[in-house]
Backbone as a ProteinNet text record, in pm:
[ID]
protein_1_A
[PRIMARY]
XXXXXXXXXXXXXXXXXXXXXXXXXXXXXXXXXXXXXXXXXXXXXXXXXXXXXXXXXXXXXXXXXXXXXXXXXXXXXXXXXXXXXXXXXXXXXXXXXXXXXXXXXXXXXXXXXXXXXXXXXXXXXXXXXXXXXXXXXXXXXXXXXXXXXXXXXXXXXXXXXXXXXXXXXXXXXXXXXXXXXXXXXXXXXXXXXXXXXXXXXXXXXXXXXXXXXXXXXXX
[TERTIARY]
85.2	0	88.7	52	133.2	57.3	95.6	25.2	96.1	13.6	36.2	24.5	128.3	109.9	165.1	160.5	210.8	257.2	386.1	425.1	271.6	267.9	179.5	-3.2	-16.1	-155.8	-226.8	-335.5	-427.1	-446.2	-369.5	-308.5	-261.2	-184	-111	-199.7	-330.6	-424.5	-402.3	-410.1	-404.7	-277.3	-145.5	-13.3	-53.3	-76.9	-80.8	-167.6	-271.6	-344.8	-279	-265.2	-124.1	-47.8	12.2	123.3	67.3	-33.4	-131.2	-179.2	-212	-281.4	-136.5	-14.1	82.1	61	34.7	-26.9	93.9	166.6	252.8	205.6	295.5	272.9	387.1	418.4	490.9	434.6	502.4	523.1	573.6	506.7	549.9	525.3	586.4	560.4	536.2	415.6	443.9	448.6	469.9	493.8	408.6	330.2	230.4	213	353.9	331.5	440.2	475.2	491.5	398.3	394.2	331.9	403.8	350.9	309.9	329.2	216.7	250.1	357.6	416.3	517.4	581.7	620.3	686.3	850.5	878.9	963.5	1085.7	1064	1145.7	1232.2	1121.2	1210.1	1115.5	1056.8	1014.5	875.5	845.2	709.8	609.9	571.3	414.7	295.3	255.4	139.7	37.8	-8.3	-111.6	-138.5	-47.1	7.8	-72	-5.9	-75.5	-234.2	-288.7	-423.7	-462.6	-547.7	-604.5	-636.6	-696.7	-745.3	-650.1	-539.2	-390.8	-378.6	-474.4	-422.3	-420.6	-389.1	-328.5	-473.3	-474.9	-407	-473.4	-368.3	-413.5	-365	-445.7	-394.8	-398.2	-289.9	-253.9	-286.2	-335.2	-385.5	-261.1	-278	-165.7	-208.9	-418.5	-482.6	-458	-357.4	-333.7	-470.8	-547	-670.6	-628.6	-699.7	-667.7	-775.4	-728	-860.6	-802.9	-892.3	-871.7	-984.1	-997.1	-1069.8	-1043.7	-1007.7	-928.6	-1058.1	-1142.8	-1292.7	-1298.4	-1268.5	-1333.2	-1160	-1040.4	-890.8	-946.5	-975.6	-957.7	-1036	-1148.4	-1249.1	-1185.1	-1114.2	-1058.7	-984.6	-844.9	-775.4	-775.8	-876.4	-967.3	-993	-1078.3	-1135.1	-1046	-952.6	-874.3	-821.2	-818.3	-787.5	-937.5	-1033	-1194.5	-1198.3	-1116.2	-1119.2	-992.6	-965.8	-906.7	-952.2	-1094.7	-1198.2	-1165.4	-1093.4	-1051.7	-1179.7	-1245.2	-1378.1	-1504.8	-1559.7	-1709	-1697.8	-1772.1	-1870.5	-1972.5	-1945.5	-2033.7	-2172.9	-2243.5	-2365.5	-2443.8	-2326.7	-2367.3	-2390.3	-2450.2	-2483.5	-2352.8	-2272.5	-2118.2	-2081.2	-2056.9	-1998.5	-2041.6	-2203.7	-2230.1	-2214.1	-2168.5	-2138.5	-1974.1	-1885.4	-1795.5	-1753.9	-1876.6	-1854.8	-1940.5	-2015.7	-2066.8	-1986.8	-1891.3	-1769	-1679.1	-1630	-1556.2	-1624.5	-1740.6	-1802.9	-1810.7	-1850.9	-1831.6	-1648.9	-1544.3	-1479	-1395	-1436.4	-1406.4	-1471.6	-1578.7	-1687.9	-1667.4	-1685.5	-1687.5	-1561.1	-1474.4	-1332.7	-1211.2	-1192.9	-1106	-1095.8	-1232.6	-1288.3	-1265.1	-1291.1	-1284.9	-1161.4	-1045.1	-930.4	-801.6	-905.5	-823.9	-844.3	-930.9	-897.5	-825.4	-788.7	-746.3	-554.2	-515.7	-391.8	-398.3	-464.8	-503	-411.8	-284.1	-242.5	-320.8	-406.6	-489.1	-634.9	-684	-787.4	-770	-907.5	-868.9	-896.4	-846.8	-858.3	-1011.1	-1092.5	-1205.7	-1320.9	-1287.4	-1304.9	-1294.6	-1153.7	-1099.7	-1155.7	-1207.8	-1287.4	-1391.9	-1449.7	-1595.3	-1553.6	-1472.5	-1381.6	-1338.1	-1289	-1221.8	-1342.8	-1446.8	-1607.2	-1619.1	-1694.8	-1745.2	-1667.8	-1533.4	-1404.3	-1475	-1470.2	-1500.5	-1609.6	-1695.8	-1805.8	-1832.9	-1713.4	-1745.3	-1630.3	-1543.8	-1472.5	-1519.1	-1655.4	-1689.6	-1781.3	-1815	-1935.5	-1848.7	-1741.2	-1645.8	-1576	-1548.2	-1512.6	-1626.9	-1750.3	-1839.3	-1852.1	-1849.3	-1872.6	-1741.5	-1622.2	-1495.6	-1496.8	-1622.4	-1643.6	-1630.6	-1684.4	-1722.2	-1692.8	-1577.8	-1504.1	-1412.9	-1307.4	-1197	-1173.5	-1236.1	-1275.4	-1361.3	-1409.6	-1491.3	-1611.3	-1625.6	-1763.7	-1736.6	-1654.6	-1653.5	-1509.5	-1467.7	-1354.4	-1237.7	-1313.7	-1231.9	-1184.6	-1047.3	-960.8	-1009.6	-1046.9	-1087.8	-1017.2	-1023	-1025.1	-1075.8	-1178.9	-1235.9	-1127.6	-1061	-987.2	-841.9	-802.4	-700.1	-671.7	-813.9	-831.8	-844	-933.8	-915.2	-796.4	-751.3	-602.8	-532.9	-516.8	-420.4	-477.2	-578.7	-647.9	-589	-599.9	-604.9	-414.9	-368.4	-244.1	-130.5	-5	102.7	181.4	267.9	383.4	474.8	584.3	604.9	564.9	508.8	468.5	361.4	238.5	93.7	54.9	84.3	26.3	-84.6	-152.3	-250.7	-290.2	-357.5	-403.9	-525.6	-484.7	-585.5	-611.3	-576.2	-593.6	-755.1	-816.3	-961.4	-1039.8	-954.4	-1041.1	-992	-962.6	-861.6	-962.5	-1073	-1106.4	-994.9	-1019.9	-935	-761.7	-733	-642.8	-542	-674.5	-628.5	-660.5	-748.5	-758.2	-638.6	-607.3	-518.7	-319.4	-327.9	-224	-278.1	-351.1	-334.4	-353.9	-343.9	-313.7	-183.5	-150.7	8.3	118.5	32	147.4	132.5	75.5	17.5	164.7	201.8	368.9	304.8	191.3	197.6	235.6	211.9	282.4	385.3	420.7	609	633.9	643.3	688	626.2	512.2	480.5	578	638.9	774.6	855.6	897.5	1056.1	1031.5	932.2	965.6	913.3	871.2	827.5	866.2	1010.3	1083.7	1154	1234.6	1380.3	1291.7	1190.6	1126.5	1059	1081	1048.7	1159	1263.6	1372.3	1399.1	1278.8	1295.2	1179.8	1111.4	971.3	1030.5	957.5	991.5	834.6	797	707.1	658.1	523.8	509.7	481.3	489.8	533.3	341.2	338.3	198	176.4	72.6	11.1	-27.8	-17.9	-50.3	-239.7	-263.4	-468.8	-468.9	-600.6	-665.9	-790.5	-876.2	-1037.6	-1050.9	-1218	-1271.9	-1442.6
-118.9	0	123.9	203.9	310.1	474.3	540.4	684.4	778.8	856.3	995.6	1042.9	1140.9	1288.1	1407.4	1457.9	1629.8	1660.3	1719.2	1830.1	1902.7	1910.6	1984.8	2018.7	1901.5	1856.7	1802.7	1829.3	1729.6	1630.5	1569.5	1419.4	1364.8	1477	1416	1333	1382.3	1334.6	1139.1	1138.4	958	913.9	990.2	957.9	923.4	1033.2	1001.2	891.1	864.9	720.5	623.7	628.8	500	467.7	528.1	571.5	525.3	606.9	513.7	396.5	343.3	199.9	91.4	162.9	94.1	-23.7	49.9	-37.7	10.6	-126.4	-158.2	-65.2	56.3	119.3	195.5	230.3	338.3	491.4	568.6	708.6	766.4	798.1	891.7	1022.6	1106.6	1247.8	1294.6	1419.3	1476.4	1637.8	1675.7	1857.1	1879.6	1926.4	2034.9	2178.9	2190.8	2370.3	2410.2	2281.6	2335	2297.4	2316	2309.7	2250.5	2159.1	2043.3	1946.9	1914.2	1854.4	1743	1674.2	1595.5	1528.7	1387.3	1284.2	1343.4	1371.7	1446.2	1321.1	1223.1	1120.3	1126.5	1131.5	1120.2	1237	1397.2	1406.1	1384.8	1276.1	1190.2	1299	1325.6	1397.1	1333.8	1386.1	1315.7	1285.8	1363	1310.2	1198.4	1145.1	1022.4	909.3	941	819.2	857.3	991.2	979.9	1086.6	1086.2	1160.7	1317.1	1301.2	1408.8	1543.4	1458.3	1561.4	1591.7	1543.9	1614.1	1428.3	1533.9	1443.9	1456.2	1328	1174.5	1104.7	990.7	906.1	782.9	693.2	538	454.8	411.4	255	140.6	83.2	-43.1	-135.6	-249.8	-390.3	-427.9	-432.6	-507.4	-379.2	-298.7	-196.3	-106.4	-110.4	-20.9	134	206.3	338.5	430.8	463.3	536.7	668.8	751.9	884.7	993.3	1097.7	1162.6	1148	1243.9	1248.3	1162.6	1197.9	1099.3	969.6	960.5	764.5	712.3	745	703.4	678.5	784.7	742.7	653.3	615.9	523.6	405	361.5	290.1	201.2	296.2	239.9	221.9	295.2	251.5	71.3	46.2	-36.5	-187.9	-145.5	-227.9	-305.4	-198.8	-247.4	-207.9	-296.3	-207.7	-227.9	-313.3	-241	-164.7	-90.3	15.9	124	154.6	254.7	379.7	396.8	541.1	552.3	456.6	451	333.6	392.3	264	193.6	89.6	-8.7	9.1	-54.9	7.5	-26.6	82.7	50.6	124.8	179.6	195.2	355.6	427.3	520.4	630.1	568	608.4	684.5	579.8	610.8	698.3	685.4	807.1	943.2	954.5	1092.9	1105.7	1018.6	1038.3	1052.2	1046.9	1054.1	1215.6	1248.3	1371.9	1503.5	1463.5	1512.8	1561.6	1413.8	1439.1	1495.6	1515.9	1540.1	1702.7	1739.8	1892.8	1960.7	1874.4	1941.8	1971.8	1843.1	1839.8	1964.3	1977.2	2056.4	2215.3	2230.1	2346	2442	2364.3	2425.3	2400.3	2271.7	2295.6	2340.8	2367.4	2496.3	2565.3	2660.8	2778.4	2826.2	2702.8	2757.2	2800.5	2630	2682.3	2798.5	2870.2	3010	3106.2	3081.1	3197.5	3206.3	3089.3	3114.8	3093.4	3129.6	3116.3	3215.5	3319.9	3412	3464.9	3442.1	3574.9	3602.9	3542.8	3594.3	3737.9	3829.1	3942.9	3954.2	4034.8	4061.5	4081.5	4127	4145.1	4059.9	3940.3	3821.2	3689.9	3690.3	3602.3	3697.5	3857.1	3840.6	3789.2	3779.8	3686.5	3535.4	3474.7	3326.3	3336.3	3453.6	3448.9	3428.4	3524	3570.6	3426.3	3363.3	3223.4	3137.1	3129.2	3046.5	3031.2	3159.1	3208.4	3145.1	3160.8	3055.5	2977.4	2851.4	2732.3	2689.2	2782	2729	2766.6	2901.5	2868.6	2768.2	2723	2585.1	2486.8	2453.7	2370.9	2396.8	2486.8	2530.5	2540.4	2536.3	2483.4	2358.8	2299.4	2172.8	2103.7	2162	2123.9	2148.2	2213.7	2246.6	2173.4	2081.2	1942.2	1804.9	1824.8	1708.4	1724.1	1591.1	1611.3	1587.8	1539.1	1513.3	1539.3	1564.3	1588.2	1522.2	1377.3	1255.7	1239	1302.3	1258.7	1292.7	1138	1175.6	1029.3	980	894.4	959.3	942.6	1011.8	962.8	984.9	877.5	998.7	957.5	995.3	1104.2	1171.9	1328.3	1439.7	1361.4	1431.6	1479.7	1312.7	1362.4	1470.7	1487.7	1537.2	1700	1744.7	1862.2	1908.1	1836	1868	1921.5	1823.8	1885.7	1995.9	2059.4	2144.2	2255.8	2271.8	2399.7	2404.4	2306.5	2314.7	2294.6	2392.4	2335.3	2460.8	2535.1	2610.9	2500.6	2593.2	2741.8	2744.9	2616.1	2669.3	2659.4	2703.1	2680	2784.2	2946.2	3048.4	3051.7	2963.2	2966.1	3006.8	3141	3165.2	3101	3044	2948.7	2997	3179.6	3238.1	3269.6	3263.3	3257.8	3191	3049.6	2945.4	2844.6	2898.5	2786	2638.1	2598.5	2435.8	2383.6	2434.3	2447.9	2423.9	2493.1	2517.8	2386.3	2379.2	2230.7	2087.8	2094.5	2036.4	1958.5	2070.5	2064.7	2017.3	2059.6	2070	1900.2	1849.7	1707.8	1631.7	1667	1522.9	1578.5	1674.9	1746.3	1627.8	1558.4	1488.7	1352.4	1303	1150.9	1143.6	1025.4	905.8	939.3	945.1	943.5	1039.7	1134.5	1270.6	1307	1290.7	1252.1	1207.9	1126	1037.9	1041.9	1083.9	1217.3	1336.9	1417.1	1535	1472.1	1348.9	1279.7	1298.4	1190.2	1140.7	1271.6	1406.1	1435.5	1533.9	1607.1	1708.1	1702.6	1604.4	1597.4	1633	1656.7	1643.4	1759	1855.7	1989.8	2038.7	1975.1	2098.2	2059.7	1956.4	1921.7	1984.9	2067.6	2148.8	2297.7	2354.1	2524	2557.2	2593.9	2576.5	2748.3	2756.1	2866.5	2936.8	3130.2	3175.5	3163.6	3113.7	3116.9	3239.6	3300.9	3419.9	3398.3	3487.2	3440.2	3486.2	3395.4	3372.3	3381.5	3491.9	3535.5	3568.6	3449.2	3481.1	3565.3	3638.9	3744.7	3712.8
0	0	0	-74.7	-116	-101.6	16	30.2	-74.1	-164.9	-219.3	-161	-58.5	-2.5	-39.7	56.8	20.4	164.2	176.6	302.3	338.2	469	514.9	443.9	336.1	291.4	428.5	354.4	438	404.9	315.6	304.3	439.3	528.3	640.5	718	753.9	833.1	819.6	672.6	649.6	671	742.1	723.9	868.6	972.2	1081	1161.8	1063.8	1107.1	1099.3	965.5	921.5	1029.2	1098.7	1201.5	1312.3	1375.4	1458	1475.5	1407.7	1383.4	1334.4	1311.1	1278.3	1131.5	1066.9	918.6	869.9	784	709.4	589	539.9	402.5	373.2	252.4	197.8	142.7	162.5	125.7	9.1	-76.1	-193.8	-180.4	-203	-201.6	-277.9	-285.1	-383.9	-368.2	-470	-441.6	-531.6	-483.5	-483.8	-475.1	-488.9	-476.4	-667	-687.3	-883.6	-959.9	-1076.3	-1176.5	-1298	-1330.9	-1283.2	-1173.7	-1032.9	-976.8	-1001.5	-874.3	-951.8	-845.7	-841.6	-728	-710.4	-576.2	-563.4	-552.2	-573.9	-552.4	-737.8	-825.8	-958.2	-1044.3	-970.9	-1120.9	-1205.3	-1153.2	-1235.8	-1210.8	-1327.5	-1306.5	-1262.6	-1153.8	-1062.9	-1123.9	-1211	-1301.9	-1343.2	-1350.1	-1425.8	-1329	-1186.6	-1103.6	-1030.7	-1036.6	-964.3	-1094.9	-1186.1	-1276.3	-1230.6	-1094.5	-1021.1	-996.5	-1040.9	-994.3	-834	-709.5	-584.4	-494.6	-334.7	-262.8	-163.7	-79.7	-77.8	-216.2	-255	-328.1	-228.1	-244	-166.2	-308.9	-315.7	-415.3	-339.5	-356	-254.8	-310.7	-265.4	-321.2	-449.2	-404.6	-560.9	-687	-674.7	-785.5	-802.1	-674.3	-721.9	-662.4	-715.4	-624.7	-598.6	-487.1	-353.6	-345.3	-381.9	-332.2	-237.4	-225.4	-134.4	-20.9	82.4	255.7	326.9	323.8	406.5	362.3	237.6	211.6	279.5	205.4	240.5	428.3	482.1	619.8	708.2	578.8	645.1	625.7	494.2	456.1	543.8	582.3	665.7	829.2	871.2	970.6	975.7	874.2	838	843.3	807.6	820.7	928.7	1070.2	1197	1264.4	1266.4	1279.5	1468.2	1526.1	1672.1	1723.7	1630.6	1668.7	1715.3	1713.8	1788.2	1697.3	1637.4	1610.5	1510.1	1440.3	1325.9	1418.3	1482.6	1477.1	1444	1441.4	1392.7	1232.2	1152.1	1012.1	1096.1	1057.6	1120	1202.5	1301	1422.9	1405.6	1504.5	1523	1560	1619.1	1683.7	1545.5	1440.2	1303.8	1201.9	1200.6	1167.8	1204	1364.3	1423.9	1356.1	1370.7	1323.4	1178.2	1106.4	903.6	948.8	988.7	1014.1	1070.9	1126.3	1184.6	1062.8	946	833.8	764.2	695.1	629.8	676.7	789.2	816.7	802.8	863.4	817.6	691.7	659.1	472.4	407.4	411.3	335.3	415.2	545.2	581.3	625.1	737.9	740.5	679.1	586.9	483.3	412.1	314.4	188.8	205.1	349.7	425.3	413.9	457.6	564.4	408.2	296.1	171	91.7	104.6	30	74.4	199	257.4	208.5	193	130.3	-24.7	-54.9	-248.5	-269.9	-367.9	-344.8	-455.1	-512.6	-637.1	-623.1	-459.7	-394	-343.4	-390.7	-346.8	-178.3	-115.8	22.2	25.7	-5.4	5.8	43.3	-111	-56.1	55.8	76.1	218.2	303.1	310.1	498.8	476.9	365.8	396.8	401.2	405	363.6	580.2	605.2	713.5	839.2	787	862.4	877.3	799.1	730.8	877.8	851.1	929.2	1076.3	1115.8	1251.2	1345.3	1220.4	1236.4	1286.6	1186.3	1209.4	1296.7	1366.6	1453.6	1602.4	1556.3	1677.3	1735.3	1652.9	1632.5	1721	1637	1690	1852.6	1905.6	1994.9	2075.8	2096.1	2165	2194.9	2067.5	2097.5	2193.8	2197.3	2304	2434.1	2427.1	2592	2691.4	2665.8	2813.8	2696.6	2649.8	2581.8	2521.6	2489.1	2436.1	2342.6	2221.1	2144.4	2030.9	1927.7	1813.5	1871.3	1914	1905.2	2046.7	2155.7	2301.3	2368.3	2455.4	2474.3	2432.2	2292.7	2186.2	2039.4	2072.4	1914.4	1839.8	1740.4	1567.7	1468.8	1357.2	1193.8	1171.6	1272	1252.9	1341.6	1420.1	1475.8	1430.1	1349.2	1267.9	1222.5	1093.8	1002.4	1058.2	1128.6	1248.2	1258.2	1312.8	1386.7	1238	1117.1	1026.7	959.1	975.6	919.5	963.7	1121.2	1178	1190.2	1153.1	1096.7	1240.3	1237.6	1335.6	1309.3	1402.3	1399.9	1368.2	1264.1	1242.3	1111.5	1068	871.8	828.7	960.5	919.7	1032.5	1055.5	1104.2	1160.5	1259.9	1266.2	1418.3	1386.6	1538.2	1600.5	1707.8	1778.5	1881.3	1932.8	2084.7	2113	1984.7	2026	2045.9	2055.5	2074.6	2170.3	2314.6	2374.9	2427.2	2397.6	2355.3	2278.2	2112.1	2032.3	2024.1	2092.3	2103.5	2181.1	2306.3	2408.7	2308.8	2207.4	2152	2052	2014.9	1944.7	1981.7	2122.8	2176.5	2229.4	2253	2277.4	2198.4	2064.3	1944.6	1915.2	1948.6	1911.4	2011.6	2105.4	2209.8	2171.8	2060.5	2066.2	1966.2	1984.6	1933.4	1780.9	1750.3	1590.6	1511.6	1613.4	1564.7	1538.7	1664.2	1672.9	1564.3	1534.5	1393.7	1310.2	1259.2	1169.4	1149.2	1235.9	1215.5	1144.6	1210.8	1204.8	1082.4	1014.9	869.2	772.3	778.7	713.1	717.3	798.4	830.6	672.5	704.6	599.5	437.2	451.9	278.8	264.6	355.7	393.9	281.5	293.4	221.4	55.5	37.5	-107.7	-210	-116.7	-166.7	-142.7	-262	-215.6	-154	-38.9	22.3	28.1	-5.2	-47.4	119.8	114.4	263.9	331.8	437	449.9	540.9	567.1	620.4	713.3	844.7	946.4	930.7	998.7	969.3	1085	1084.3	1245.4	1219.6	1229.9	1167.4	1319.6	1243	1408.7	1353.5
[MASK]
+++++++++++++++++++++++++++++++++++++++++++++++++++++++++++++++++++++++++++++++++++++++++++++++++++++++++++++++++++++++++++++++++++++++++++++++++++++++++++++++++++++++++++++++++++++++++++++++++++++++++++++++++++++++++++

């Protein structure tokens, strides 16, 4: 099994499950910040291996390939299914937790991605930033009396959360208005998968020209 990622994508989210659940896979990179995307290992234009041109792509063994950050993470969930981090198919649990991906796929990744678009006019990103505010204060309620997205069990919505609202020093993200948030965030920041999430994904920092990101302070 073979992950397509990207430095600091929200591809990472499926790196750090991987990592978690300790599932046997490999890493391809890709860079995403040239044109034409392209495997930073030789070059290869990404196109080539996911039509869609973006990241994550999963290569399975049976040579099939899975893309989209929500199905990839149900996926490999699935694979270790009492690993808790995904329900039970079926169950009511799991639907809170696809309702979880499904909001932040749709509402604060859309959101959080325009705001570093560089040929969005300013005008636009405060209604992109307004919008943000929103739904992080939605979210930041809901952290009130839990540690968690669905309670006080990590799963696949949390991942995905966590890589959203991003990491110092190359994802600017002010989190002082939201200290749920913030604690939230600072405790998947301490889980071993993370850790070794940096390790392996430091050294490939310096093989991307990584574009300068802006510091973001929705109000």
């Amino acid at each position: 099994m073979i992950l397509y990622t990207s430095p600091l994508a929200c591809s990472g989210a499926a790196h750090i499950v991987l990592l978690e659940l300790g599932i046997a896979h490999e890493i391809a990179y890709v860079d995403i910040y040239t044109q034409p995307h392209v495997l930073i290992s030789d070059g290869t234009q990404f196109v080539g291996v996911n039509p869609k041109n973006a990241v994550p792509a999963l290569m399975l063994d049976s040579g099939e390939l899975l893309t989209e950050i929500g199905v990839i993470l149900q996926y490999i969930c699935d694979l270790k299914p009492d690993s808790g981090l995904l329900p039970k198919a079926g169950s009511l649990a799991r639907y809170r937790v696809m309702e979880w991906l499904s909001y932040v796929g749709s509402d604060v990744h859309k959101t959080i991605g325009q705001l570093f678009h560089p040929h969005i006019p300013e005008a636009a990103k405060e209604i992109h930033r307004q919008n943000l505010s929103r739904r992080l204060t939605y979210i930041e309620q809901q952290l009130a009396c839990q540690s968690y997205l669905t309670g006080e069990t990590f799963t696949v919505a949390d991942a995905y959360l966590f890589v959203m609202i991003g990491w110092e020093p190359y994802f600017k993200f002010d989190l002082a208005p939201y200290p749920n948030l913030a604690r939230f965030h600072t405790r998947i920041a301490s889980r071993p998968s993370f850790s070794q999430f940096l390790q392996i994904t430091a050294p490939v920092l310096d093989c991307v020209k990584l574009p300068a990101f802006p510091n973001v302070k929705p109000r």
